[in-house]
mmCIF file with all atom_site columns, C-alpha atoms in Angstrom:
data_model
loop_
_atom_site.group_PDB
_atom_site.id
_atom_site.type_symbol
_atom_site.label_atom_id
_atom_site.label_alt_id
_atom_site.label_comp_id
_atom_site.label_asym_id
_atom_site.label_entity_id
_atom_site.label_seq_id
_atom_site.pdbx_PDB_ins_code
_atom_site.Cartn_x
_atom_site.Cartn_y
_atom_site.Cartn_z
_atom_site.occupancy
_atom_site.B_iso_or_equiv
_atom_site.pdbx_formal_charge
_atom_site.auth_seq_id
_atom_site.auth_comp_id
_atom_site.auth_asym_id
_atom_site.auth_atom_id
_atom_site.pdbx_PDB_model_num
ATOM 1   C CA . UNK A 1 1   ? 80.854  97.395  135.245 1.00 0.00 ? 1   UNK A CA 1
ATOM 2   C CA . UNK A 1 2   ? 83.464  95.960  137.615 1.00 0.00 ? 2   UNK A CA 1
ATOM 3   C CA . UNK A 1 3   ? 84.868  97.974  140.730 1.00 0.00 ? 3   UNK A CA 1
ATOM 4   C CA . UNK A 1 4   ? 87.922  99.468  139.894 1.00 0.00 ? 4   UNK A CA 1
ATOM 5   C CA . UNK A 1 5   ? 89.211  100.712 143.277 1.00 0.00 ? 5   UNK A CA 1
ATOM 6   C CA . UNK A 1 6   ? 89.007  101.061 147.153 1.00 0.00 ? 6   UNK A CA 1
ATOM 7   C CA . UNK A 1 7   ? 90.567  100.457 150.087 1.00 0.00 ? 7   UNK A CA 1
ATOM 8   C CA . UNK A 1 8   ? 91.028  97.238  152.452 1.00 0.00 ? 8   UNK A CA 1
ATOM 9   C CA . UNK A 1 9   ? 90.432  97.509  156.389 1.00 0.00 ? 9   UNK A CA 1
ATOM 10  C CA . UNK A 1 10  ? 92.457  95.316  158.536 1.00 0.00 ? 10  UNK A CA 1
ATOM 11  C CA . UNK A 1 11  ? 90.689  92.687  160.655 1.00 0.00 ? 11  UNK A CA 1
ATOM 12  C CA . UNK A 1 12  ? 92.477  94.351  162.997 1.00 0.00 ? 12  UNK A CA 1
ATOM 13  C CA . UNK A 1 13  ? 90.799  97.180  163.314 1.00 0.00 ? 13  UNK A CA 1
ATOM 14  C CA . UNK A 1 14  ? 87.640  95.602  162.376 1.00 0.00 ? 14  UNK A CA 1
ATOM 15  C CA . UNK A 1 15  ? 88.076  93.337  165.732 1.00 0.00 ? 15  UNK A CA 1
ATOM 16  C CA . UNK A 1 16  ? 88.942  96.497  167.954 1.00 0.00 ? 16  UNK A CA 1
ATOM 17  C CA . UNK A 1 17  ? 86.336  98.770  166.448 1.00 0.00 ? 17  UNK A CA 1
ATOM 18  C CA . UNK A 1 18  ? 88.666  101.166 164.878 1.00 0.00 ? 18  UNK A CA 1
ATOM 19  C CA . UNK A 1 19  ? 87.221  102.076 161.992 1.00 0.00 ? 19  UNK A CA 1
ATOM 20  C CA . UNK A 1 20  ? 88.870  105.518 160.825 1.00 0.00 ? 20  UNK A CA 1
ATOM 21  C CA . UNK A 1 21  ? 92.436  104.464 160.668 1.00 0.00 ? 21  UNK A CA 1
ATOM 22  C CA . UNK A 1 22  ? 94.792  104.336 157.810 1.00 0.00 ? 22  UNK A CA 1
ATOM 23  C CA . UNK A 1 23  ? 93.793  101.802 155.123 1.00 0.00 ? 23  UNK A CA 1
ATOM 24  C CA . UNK A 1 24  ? 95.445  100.492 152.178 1.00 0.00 ? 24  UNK A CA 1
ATOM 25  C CA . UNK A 1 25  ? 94.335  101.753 149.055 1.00 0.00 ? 25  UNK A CA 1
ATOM 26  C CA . UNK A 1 26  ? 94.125  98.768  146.261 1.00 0.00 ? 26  UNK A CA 1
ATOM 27  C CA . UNK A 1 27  ? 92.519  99.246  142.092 1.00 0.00 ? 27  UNK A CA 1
ATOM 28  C CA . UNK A 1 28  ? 91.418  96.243  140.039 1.00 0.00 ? 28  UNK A CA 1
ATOM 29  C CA . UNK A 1 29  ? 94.140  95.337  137.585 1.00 0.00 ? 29  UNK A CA 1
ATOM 30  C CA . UNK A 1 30  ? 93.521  94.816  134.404 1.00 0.00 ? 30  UNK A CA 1
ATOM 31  C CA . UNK A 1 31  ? 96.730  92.980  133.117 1.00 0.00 ? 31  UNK A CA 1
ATOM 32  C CA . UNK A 1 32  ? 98.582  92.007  135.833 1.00 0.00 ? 32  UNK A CA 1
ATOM 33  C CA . UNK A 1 33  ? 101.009 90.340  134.494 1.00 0.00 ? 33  UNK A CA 1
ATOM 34  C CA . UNK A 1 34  ? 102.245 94.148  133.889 1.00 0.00 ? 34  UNK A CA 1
ATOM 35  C CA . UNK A 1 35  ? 102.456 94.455  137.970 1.00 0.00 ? 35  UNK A CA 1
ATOM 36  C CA . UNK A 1 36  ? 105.194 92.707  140.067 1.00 0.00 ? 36  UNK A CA 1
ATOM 37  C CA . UNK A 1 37  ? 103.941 90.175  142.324 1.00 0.00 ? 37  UNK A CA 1
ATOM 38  C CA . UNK A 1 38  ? 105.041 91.932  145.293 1.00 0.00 ? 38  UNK A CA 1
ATOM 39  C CA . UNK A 1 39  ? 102.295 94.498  144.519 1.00 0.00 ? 39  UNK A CA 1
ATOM 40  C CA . UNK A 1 40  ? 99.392  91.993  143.678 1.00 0.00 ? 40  UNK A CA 1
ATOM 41  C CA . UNK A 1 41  ? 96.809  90.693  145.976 1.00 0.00 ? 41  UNK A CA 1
ATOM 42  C CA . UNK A 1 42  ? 93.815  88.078  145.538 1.00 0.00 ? 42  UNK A CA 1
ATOM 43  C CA . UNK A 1 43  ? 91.132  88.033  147.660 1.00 0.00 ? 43  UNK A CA 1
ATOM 44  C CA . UNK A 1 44  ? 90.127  84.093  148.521 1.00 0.00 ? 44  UNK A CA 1
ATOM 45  C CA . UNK A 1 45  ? 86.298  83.318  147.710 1.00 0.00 ? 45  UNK A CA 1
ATOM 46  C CA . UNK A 1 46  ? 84.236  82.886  150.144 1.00 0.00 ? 46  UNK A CA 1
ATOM 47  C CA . UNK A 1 47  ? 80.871  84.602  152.614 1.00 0.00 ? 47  UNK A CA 1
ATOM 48  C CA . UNK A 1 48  ? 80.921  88.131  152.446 1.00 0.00 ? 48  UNK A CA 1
ATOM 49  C CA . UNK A 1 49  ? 78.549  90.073  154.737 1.00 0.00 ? 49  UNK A CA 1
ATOM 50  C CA . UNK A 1 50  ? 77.861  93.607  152.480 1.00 0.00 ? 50  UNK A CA 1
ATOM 51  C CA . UNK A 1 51  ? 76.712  96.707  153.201 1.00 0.00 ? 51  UNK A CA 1
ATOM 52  C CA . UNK A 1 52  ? 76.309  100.122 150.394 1.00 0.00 ? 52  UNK A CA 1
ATOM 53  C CA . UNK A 1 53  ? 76.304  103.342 151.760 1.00 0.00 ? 53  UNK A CA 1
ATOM 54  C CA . UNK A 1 54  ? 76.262  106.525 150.176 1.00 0.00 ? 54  UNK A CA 1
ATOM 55  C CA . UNK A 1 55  ? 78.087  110.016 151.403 1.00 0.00 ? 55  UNK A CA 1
ATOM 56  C CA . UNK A 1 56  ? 80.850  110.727 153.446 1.00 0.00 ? 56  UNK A CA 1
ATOM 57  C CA . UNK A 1 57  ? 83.382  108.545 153.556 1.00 0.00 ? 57  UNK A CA 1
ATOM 58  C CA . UNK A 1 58  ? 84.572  107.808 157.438 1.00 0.00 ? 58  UNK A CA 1
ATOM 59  C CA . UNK A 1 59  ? 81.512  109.064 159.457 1.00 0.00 ? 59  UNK A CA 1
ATOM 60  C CA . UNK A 1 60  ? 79.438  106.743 156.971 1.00 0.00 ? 60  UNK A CA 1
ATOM 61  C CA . UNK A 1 61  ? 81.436  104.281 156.763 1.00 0.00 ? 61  UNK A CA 1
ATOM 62  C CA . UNK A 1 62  ? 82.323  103.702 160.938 1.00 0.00 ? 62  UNK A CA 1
ATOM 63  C CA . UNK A 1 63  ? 78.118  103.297 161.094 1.00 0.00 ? 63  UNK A CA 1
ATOM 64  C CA . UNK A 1 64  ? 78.167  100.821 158.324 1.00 0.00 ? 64  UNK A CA 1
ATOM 65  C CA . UNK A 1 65  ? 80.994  98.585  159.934 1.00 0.00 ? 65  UNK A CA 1
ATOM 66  C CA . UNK A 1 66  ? 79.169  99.001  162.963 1.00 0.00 ? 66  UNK A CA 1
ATOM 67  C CA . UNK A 1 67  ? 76.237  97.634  161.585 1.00 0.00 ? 67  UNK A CA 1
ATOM 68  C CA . UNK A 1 68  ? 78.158  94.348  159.958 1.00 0.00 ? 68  UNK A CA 1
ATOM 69  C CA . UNK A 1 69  ? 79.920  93.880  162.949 1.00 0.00 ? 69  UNK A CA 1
ATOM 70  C CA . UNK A 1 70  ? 76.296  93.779  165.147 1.00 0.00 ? 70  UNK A CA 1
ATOM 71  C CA . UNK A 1 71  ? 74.981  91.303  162.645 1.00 0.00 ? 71  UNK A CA 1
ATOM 72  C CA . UNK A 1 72  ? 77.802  89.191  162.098 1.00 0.00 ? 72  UNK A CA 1
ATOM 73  C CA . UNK A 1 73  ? 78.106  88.983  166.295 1.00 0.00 ? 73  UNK A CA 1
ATOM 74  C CA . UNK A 1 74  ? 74.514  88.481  167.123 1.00 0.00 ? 74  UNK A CA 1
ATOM 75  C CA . UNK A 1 75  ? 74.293  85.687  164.478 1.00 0.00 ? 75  UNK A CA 1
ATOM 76  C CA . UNK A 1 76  ? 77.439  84.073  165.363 1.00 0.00 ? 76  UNK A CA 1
ATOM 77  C CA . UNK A 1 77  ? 79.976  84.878  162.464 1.00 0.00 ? 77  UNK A CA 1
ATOM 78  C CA . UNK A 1 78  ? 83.566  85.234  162.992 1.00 0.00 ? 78  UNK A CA 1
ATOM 79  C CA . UNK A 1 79  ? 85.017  87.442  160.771 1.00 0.00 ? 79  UNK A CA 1
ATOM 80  C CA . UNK A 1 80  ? 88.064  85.812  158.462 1.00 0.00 ? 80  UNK A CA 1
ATOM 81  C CA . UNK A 1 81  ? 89.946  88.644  156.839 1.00 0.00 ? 81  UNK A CA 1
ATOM 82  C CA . UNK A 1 82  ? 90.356  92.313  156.450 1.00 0.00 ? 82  UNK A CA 1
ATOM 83  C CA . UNK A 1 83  ? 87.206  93.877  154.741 1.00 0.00 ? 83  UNK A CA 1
ATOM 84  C CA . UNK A 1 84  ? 87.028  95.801  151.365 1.00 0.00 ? 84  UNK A CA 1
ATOM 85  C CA . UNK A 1 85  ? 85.684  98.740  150.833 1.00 0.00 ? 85  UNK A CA 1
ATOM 86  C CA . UNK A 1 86  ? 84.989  99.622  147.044 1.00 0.00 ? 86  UNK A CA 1
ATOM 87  C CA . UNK A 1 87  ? 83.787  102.623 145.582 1.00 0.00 ? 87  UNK A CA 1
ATOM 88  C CA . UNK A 1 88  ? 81.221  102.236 142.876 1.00 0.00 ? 88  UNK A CA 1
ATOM 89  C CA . UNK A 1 89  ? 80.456  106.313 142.728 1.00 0.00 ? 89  UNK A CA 1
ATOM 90  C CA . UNK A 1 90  ? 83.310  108.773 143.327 1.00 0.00 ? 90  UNK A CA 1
ATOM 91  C CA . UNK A 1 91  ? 83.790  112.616 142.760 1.00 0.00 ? 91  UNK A CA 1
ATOM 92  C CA . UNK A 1 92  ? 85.385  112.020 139.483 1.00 0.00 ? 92  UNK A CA 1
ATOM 93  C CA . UNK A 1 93  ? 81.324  110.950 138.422 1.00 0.00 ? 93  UNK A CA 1
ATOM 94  C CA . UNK A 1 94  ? 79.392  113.534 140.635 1.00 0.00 ? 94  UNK A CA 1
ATOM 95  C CA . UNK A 1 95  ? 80.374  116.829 142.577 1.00 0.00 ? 95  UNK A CA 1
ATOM 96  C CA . UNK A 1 96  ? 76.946  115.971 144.837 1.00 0.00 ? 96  UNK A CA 1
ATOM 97  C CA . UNK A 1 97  ? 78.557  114.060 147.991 1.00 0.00 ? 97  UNK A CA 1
ATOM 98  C CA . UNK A 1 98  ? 75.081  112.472 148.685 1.00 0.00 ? 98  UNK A CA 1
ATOM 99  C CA . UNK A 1 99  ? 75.810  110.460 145.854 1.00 0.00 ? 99  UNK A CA 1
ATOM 100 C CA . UNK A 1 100 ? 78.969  108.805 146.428 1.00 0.00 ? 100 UNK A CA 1
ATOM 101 C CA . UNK A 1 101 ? 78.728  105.313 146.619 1.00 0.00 ? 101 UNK A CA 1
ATOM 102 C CA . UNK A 1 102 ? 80.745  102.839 148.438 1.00 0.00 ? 102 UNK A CA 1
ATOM 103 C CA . UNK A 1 103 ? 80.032  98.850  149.363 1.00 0.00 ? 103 UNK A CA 1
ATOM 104 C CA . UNK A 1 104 ? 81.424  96.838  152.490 1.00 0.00 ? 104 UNK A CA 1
ATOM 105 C CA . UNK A 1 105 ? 82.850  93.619  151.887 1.00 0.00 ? 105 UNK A CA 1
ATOM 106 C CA . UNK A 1 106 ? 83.446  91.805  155.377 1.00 0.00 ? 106 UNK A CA 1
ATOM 107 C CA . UNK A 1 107 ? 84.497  88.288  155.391 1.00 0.00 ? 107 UNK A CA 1
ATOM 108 C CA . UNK A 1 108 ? 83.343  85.807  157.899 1.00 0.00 ? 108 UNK A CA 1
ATOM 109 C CA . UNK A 1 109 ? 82.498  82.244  158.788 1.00 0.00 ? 109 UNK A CA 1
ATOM 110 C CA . UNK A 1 110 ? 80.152  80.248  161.158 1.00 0.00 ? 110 UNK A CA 1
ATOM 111 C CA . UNK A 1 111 ? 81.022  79.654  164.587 1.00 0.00 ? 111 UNK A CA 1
#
């Protein structure tokens, strides 16, 4: 089953460690040719450093990013683009928050 929704981080904030701002909220269309253009967004192929976490959503995700972020640094990766975050287990599927699932996508290339 594909993702269906999440929300995008700016590089941004990504780059300045702010990880608890506003983000843009984004779902997987299905037929977009039913969406304007204006509202439509593809992500370009590429590396993808990932990370899947589970509970609360900003406390768990700021340690995740922070994690990426170390990695990517200390093996010299840039990052290339705002990151994704997509939910794979919300509250619609499970009232137990320890279950919630969400996955990282960060961008990057080589130095």
């Amino acid at each position: 089953m594909l993702p269906t929704d999440g929300i995008i981080i700016e590089e941004t904030n990504l780059k300045l460690g702010r990880f608890e701002e506003p983000s843009t909220i984004f779902i997987v269309a299905k037929n977009k040719e039913d969406i304007p253009n204006t509202y439509q967004l593809t992500i370009p192929g590429g590396l993808f450093a990932c990370i899947r976490y589970n509970g609360e959503l900003l406390s768990s995700r700021s340690e995740s990013l922070r994690k990426i972020l170390h990695y990517l640094n200390k093996n010299s990766y840039q990052i290339t683009g705002d990151a994704l975050q997509i939910m794979h287990l919300d509250i619609t599927i499970t009232d137990k928050p320890n279950e919630i699932t969400f996955e990282i996508q960060v961008p990057f290339r080589k130095l």
